[in-house]
XYZ file of C-alpha atoms in Angstrom:
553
model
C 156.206 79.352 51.818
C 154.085 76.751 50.898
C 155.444 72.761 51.394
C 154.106 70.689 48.284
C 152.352 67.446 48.207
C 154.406 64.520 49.119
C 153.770 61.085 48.176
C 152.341 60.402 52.023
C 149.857 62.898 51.300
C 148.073 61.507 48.020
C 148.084 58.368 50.249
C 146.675 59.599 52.841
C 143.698 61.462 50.701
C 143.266 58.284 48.861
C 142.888 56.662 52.542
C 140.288 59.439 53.311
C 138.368 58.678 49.912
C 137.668 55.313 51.712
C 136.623 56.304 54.967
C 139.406 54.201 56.435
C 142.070 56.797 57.230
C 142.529 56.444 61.007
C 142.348 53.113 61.170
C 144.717 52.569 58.554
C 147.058 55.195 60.161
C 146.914 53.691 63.294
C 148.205 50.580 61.807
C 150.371 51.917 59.377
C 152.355 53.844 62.568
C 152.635 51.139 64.775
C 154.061 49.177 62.054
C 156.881 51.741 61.418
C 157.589 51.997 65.351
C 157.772 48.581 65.484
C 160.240 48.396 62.792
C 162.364 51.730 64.064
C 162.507 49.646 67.117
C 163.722 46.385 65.793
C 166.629 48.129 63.868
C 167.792 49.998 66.780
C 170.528 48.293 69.040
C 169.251 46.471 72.292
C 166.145 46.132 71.428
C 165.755 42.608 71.169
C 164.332 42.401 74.702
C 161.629 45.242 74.069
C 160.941 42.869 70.431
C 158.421 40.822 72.099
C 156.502 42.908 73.663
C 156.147 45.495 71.183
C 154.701 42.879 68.693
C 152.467 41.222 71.207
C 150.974 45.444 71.083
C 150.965 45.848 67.703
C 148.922 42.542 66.859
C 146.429 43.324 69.822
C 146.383 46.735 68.198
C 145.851 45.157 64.895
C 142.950 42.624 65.975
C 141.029 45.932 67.516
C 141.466 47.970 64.482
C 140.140 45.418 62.079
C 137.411 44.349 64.085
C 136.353 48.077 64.274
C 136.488 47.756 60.235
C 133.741 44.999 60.199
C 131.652 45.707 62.906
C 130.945 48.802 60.050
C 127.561 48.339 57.846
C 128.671 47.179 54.436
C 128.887 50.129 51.692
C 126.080 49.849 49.706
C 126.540 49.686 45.679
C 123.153 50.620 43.673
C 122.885 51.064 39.969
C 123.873 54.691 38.245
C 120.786 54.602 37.040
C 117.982 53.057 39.743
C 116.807 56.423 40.845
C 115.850 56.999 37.551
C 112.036 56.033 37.052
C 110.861 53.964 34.443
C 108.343 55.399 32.655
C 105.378 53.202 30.426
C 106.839 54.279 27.124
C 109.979 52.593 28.307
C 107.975 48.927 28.540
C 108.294 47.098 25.190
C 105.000 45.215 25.250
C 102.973 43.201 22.264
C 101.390 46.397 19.948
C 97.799 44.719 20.893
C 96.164 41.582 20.069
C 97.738 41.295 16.686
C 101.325 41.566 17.195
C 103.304 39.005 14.765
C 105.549 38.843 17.931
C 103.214 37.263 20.354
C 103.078 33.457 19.183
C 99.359 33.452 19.030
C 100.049 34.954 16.036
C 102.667 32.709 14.153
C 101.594 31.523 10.869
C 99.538 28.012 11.208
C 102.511 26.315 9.099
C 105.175 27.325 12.109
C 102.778 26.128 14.926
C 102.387 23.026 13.201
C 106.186 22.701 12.538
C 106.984 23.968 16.256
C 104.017 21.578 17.939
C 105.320 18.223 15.824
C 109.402 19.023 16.670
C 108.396 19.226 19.872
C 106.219 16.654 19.863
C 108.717 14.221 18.173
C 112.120 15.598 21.272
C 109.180 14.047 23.749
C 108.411 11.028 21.861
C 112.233 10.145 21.811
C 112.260 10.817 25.390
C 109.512 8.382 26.054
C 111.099 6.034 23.667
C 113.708 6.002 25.741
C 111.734 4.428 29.082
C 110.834 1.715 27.093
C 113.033 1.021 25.088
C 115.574 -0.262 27.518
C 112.680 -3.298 28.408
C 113.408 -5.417 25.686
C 117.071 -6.059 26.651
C 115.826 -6.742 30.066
C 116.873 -10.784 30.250
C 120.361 -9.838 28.525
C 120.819 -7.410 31.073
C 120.429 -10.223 34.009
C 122.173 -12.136 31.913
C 125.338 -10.423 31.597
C 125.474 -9.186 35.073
C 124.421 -12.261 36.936
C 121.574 -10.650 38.826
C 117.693 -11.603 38.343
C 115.063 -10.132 35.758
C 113.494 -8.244 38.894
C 116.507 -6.232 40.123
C 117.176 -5.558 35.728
C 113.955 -4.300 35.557
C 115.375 -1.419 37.847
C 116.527 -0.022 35.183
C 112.909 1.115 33.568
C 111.695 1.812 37.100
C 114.803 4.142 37.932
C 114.041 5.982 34.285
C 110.485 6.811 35.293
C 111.569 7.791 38.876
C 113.801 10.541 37.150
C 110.953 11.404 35.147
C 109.366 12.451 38.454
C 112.107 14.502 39.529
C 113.150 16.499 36.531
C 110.411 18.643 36.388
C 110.861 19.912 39.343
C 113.760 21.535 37.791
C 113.368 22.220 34.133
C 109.691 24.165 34.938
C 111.126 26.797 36.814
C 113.682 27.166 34.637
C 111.685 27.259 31.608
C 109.784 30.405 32.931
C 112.941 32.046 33.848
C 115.332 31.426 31.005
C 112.323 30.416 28.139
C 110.819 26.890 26.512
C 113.764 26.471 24.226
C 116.647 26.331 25.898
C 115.173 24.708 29.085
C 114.116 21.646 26.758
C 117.259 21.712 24.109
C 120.048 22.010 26.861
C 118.941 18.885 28.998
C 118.039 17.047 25.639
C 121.834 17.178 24.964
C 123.107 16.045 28.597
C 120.109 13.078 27.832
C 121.927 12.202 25.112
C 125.320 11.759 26.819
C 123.980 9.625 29.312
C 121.912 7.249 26.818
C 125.077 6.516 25.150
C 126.662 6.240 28.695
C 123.694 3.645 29.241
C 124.546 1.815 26.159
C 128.851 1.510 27.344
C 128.318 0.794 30.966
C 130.593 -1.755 32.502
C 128.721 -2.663 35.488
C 125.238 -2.322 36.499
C 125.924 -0.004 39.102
C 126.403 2.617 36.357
C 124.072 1.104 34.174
C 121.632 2.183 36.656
C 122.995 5.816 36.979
C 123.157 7.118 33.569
C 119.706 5.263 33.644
C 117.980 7.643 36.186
C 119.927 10.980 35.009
C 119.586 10.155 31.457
C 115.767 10.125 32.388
C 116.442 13.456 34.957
C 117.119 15.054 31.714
C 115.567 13.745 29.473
C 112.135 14.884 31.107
C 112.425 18.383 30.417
C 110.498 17.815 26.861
C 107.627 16.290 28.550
C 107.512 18.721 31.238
C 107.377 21.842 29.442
C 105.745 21.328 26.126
C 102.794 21.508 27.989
C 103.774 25.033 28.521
C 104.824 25.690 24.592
C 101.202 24.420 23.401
C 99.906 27.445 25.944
C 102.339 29.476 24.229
C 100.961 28.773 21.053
C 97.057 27.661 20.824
C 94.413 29.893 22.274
C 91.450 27.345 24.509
C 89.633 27.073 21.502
C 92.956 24.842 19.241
C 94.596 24.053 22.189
C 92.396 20.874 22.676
C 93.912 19.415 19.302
C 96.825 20.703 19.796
C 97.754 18.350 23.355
C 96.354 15.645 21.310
C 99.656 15.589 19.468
C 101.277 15.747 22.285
C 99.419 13.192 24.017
C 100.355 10.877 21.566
C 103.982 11.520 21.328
C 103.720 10.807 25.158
C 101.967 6.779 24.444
C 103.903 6.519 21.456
C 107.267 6.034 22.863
C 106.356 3.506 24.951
C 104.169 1.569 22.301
C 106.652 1.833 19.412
C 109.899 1.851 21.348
C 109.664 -2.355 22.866
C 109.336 -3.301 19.050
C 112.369 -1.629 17.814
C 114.225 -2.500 20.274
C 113.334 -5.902 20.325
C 114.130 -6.075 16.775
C 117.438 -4.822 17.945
C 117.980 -7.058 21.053
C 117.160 -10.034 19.265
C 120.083 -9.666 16.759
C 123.370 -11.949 17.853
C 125.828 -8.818 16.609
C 124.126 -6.076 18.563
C 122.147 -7.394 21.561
C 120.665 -4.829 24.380
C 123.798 -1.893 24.119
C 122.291 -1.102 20.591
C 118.926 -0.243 22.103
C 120.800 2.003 24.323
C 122.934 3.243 21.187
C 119.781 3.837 19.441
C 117.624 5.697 21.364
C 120.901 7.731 21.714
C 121.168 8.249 18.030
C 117.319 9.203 17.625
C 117.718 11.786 20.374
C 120.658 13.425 18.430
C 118.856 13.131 14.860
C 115.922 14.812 16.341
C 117.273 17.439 18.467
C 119.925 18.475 16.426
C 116.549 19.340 13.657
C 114.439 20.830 16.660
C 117.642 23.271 17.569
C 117.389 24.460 13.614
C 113.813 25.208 13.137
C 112.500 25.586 16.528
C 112.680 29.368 17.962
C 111.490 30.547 21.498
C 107.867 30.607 22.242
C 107.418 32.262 25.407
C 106.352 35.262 25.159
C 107.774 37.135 28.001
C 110.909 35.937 26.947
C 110.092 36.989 22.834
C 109.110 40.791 24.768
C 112.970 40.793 25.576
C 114.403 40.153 21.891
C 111.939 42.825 20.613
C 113.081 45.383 23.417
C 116.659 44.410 22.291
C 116.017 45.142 18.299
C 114.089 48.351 19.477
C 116.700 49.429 21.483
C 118.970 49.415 18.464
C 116.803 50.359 15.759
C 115.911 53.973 17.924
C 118.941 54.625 19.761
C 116.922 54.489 22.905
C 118.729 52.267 25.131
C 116.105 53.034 27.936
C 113.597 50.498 26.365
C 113.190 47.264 28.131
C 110.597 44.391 28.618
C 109.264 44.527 31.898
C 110.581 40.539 32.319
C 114.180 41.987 32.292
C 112.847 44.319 35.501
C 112.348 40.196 37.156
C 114.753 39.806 40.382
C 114.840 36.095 40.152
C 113.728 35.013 43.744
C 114.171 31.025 44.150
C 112.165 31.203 46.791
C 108.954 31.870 44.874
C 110.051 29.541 42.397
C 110.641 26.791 44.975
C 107.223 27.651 46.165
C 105.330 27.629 43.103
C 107.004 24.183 41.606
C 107.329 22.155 44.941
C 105.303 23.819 47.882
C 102.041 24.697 45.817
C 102.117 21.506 43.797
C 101.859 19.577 47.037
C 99.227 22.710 48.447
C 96.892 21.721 44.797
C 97.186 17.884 45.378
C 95.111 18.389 48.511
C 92.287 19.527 46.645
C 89.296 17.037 45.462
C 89.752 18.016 42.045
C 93.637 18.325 41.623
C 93.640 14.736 44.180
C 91.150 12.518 42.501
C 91.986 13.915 38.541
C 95.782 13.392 38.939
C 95.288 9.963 40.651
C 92.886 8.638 38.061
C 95.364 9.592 35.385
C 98.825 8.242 37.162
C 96.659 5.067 37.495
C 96.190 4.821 34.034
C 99.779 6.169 32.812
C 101.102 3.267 35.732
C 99.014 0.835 33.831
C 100.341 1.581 30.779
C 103.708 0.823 31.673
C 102.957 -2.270 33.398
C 102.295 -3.519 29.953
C 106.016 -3.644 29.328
C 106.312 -6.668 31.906
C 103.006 -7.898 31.425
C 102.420 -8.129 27.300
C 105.697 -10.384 27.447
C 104.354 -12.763 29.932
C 101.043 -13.125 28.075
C 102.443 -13.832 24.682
C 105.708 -14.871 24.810
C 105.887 -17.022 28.239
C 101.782 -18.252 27.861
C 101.145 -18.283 24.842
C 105.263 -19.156 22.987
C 105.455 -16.328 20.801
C 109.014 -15.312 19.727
C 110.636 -12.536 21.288
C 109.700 -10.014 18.257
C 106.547 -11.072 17.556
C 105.420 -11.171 21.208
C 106.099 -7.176 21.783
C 103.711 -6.501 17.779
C 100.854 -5.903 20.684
C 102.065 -2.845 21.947
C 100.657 -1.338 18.594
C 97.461 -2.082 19.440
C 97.745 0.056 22.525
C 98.814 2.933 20.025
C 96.225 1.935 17.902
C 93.553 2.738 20.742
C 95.739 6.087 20.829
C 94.909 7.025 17.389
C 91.071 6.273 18.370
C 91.479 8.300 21.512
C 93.156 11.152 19.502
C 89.802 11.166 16.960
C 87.538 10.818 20.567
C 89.213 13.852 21.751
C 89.476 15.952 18.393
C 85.757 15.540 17.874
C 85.114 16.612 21.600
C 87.240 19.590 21.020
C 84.691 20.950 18.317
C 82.121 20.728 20.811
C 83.939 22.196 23.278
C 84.780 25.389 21.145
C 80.803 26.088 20.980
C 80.824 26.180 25.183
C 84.006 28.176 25.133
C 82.638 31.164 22.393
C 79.095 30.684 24.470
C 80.982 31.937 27.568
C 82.370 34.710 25.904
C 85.871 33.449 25.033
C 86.441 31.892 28.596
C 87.222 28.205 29.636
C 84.694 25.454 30.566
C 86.718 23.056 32.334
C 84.225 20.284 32.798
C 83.211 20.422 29.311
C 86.924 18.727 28.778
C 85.159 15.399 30.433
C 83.049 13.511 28.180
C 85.725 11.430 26.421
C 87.178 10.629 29.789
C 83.409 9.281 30.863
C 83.675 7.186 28.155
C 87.304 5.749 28.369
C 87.037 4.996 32.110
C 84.564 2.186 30.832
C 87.044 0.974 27.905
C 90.438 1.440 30.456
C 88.906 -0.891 32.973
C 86.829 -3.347 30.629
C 90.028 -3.357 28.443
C 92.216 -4.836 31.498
C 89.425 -7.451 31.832
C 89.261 -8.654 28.544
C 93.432 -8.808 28.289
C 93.960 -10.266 31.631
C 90.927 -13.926 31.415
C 91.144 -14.394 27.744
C 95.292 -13.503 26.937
C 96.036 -16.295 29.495
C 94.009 -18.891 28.122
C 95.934 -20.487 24.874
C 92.566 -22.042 23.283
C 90.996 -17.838 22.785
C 92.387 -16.719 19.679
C 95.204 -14.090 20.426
C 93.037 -11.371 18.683
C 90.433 -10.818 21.625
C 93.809 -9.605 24.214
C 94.510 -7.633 21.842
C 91.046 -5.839 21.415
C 91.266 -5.649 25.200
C 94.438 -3.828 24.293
C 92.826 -1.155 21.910
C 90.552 -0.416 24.129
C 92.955 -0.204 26.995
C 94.869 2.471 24.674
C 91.756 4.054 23.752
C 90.554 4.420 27.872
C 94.309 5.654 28.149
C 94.427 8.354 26.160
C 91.181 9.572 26.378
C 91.515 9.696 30.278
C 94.957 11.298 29.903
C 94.146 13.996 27.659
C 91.638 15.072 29.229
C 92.815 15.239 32.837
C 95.426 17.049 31.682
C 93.299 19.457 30.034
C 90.676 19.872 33.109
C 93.459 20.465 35.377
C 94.616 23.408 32.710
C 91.287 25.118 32.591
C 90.390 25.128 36.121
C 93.808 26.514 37.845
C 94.541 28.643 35.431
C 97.114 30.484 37.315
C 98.307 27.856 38.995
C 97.674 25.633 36.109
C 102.069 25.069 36.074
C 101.933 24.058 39.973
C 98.518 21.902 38.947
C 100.272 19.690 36.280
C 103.499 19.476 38.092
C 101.888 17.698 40.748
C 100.460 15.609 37.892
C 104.324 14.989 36.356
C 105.760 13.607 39.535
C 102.661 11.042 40.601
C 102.500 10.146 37.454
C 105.991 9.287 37.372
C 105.971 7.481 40.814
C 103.310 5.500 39.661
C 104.741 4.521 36.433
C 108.215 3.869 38.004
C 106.471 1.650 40.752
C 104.143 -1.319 38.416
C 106.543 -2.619 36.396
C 108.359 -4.019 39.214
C 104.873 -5.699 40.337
C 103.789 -7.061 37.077
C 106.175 -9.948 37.004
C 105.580 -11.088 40.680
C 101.946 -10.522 40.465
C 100.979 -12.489 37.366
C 103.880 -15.210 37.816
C 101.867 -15.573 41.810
C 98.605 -15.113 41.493
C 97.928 -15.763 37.092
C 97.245 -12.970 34.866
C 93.430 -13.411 35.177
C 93.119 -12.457 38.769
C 96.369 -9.894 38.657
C 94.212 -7.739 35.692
C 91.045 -7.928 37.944
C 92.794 -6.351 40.638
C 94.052 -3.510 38.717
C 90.998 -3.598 36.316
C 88.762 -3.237 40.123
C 90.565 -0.469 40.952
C 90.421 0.958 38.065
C 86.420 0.440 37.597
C 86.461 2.595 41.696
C 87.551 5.376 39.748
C 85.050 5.435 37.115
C 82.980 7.907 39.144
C 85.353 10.276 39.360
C 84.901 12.050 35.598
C 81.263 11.889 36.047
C 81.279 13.346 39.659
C 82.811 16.460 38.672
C 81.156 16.709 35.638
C 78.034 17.435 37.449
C 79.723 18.761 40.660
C 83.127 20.250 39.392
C 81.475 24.442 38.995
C 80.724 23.708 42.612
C 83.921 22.738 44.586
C 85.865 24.784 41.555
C 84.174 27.826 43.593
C 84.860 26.664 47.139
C 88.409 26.507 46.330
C 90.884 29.809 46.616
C 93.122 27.839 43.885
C 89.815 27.343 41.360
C 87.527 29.865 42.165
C 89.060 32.388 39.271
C 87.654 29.693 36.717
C 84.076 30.073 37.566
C 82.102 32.708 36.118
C 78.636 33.511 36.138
């Protein structure tokens, strides 16, 4: 007669289902021994030992259980092959998907939003310079160790992009820029309600940490959007939402600063209030732009539209590997800045970006402490630096038309070193410009309008020499262009974080005539550089393994 299944044996079938049976027998019989034993009279002696068994017993058995390999867990469906009619890609060059092909009106509407979410990040750097003496003031500490607080905001602009690159290839443009914007925002009102410098100086730096995502990758959105032959005017936009933060943002906020009922918090509270205003607009009419990441909403709408839920974009086949992503934003950026080109191109333009920001210590000490302008009217020159911007931005629109007949000439394909002329011709104006402003904006009997035509063209040199850079460095790594202007982003920011804190001792030490010939000498060293690989640059491009896939013959 057969017995029928007990409890005891489902259990022990289960057990056998995970491969564990003896072991767990083993432990599960000792355990019942061990407990006929301790309910049995006279066996309190025999306790002791018994237990000292089953817990040696026990240690065995379950190191036998982990010295097993690991069960390995794959997908249902990973043996299945993917086959190419499974790949969602763009249907040719034409797709209304790929953002090459947005209507002009939505480039222009995605290039200014963009361009506006940097400018209020730049505005933010400088801003925060014309409440500089309150600062010291109200925290008994001296105008060098407030000025910390711009220097500490361009260090984080160093490091941030060493984070919100990577993640703008992984997770797309928009939500790598909008996310940080909003933590930015957070920590500029935290700026503007600190209680002691200490955190004054924190939400400083992480508000800046943030803050640089915009500037980091709408580099990246322009190559989204503009083909070689736009995307010339396209980073001249861009390039002047970068100088027109720091040109426009002392004014304000010394209009701010100046008034008895608000002081320096409100310049805080305001750059806080245009960095909601803005991104809370970019959020509404900005959509994603990279187009891996626009290959994975039109494999989504596919997928329901046909029923086949086999369709995918080969992006969503990416393992994520930090690793390569560590190695392509901080191993290959440092790899490119040993190279003559990336090397001498990034250093001329963190020279002049530095420059640019000494301006916030140094315009101040030329017309308000020389030359007794008020407060207000003694930060009106930074608009003549963004007044040689706008003459820059014309320099480099017309060179773009010339460009375009090199490009189509090479059949569609880059020319980086036709990118160079208006840098030629701005490396004169940066370093006569710091001339001119330094021996005549010191001397009280020269009319205050020649510093300021030193300033124009020191704007002017700027932006020419910063566009273009950027540009050149674009066109000639190519693949590597991300790692290439990475590198550029955090010497840049070192630089720019590093000469405000000279300014002050410099001029104060040595006069402003002698302090602007130093930086104007080194900046008339570097004047070769745009020429040399103008006429060398095909050359070493092909020597290098990192430049070699922009030459063609």
């Amino acid at each position: 007669m057969e017995r029928s299944a007990s409890p005891g044996d489902e259990q022990e079938k289960a057990d056998d289902l995970d491969g564990h049976r003896p072991a767990l027998r083993e432990i599960r019989s000792h355990a019942s021994r061990t407990s006929r034993d301790r309910s049995r009279p006279g066996s309190a002696r025999g306790t002791g030992t018994a237990l000292d068994q089953t817990l040696s017993r026990r240690d065995t058995v379950l190191s036998r259980l982990r010295s097993r390999p690991p069960i390995q867990f794959t997908h249902p469906l990973a043996h299945i092959p993917t086959t190419e009619d499974q790949i969602v890609d763009f249907d040719g060059p034409d797709d209304p998907y790929h953002p090459l092909n947005w209507p002009t009106h939505k480039k222009v509407l995605t290039t200014a939003l963009y361009g506006f979410v940097t400018m209020t990040a730049t505005w933010a750097s400088s801003s925060y310079s014309a409440g500089t003496i309150q600062v010291a003031q109200e925290f008994h500490v001296g105008t060098q160790v407030a000025t910390l607080g711009t220097t500490l905001f361009l260090f984080g602009f160093g490091v941030g992009p060493l984070l919100w690159a990577p993640l703008s290839e992984v997770y797309g443009r928009r939500i790598a820029v909008m996310a940080p914007m909003l933590v930015a925002i957070c920590f500029s009102f935290g700026s503007a309600t600190a209680k002691d410098l200490q955190t004054l100086m924190l939400t400083r730096f992480f508000g800046a940490f943030f803050s640089s995502a915009p500037v980091t990758n709408t580099g990246g959105v322009l190559g989204d959007l503009y083909s070689p032959a736009y995307r010339g005017i396209a980073m001249a936009g861009y390039a002047m939402a970068v100088v027109g933060g720091p040109s426009l943002g002392p004014i304000v906020s010394a209009a701010v600063a100046e008034q008895a009922s608000l002081g320096w918090r409100w310049t805080e509270y305001l750059t806080g209030i245009l960095q909601a205003f803005v991104l809370v607009i970019a959020v509404v009419f900005i959509d994603e732009s990279y187009p891996p990441k626009l290959l994975v909403y039109k494999a989504r709408r596919l997928r329901h539209e046909s029923g086949n839920w086999a369709l995918h974009a080969k992006f969503e086949e990416w393992d994520v590997n930090v690793k390569d992503l560590c190695k392509k934003f901080l191993v290959r950026p440092v790899q490119l800045l040993l190279t003559p080109i990336c090397f001498l191109v990034a250093l001329y333009a963190s020279f002049c970006y530095g420059i640019l920001y000494m301006q916030l210590g140094g315009i101040p000490i030329i017309f308000r402490e020389i030359r007794g302008w008020n407060p207000l009217n003694a930060t009106l020159p930074f608009l003549c630096i963004f007044l040689g911007a706008v003459f820059g931005c014309g320099a480099n629109v017309y060179n773009q038309l010339l460009y375009n007949k090199a490009y189509y000439a090479a059949g569609n394909r880059a020319v980086p070193e036709k990118r160079l002329p208006p840098m030629m011709i701005g490396s004169l104006l940066f370093s006569g410009g710091q001339f001119l402003l330094g021996w005549t904006g010191a001397q009280r009997d020269i009319h205050w309008i020649v510093p300021c035509i030193g300033l124009v063209m020191l704007g002017t040199g700027f932006f020419t020499i910063f566009q273009a850079a950027l540009n050149y460095l674009v066109d000639t790594f190519q693949t590597y262009a991300a790692s290439a202007v990475a590198a550029n982003t955090f010497l840049r920011s070192c630089f720019a974080g590093a000469f405000p804190l000279v300014v002050g001792p410099m001029f104060h030490n040595i006069g402003v005539g002698p302090g602007s010939s130093i930086t104007g000498g080194f900046a008339a060293l570097l004047i070769p550089v745009p020429f040399f690989f103008y006429r060398y640059g095909k050359r070493i491009r092909a020597g290098s393994k990192w430049s070699k896939g922009s030459v063609y013959d």
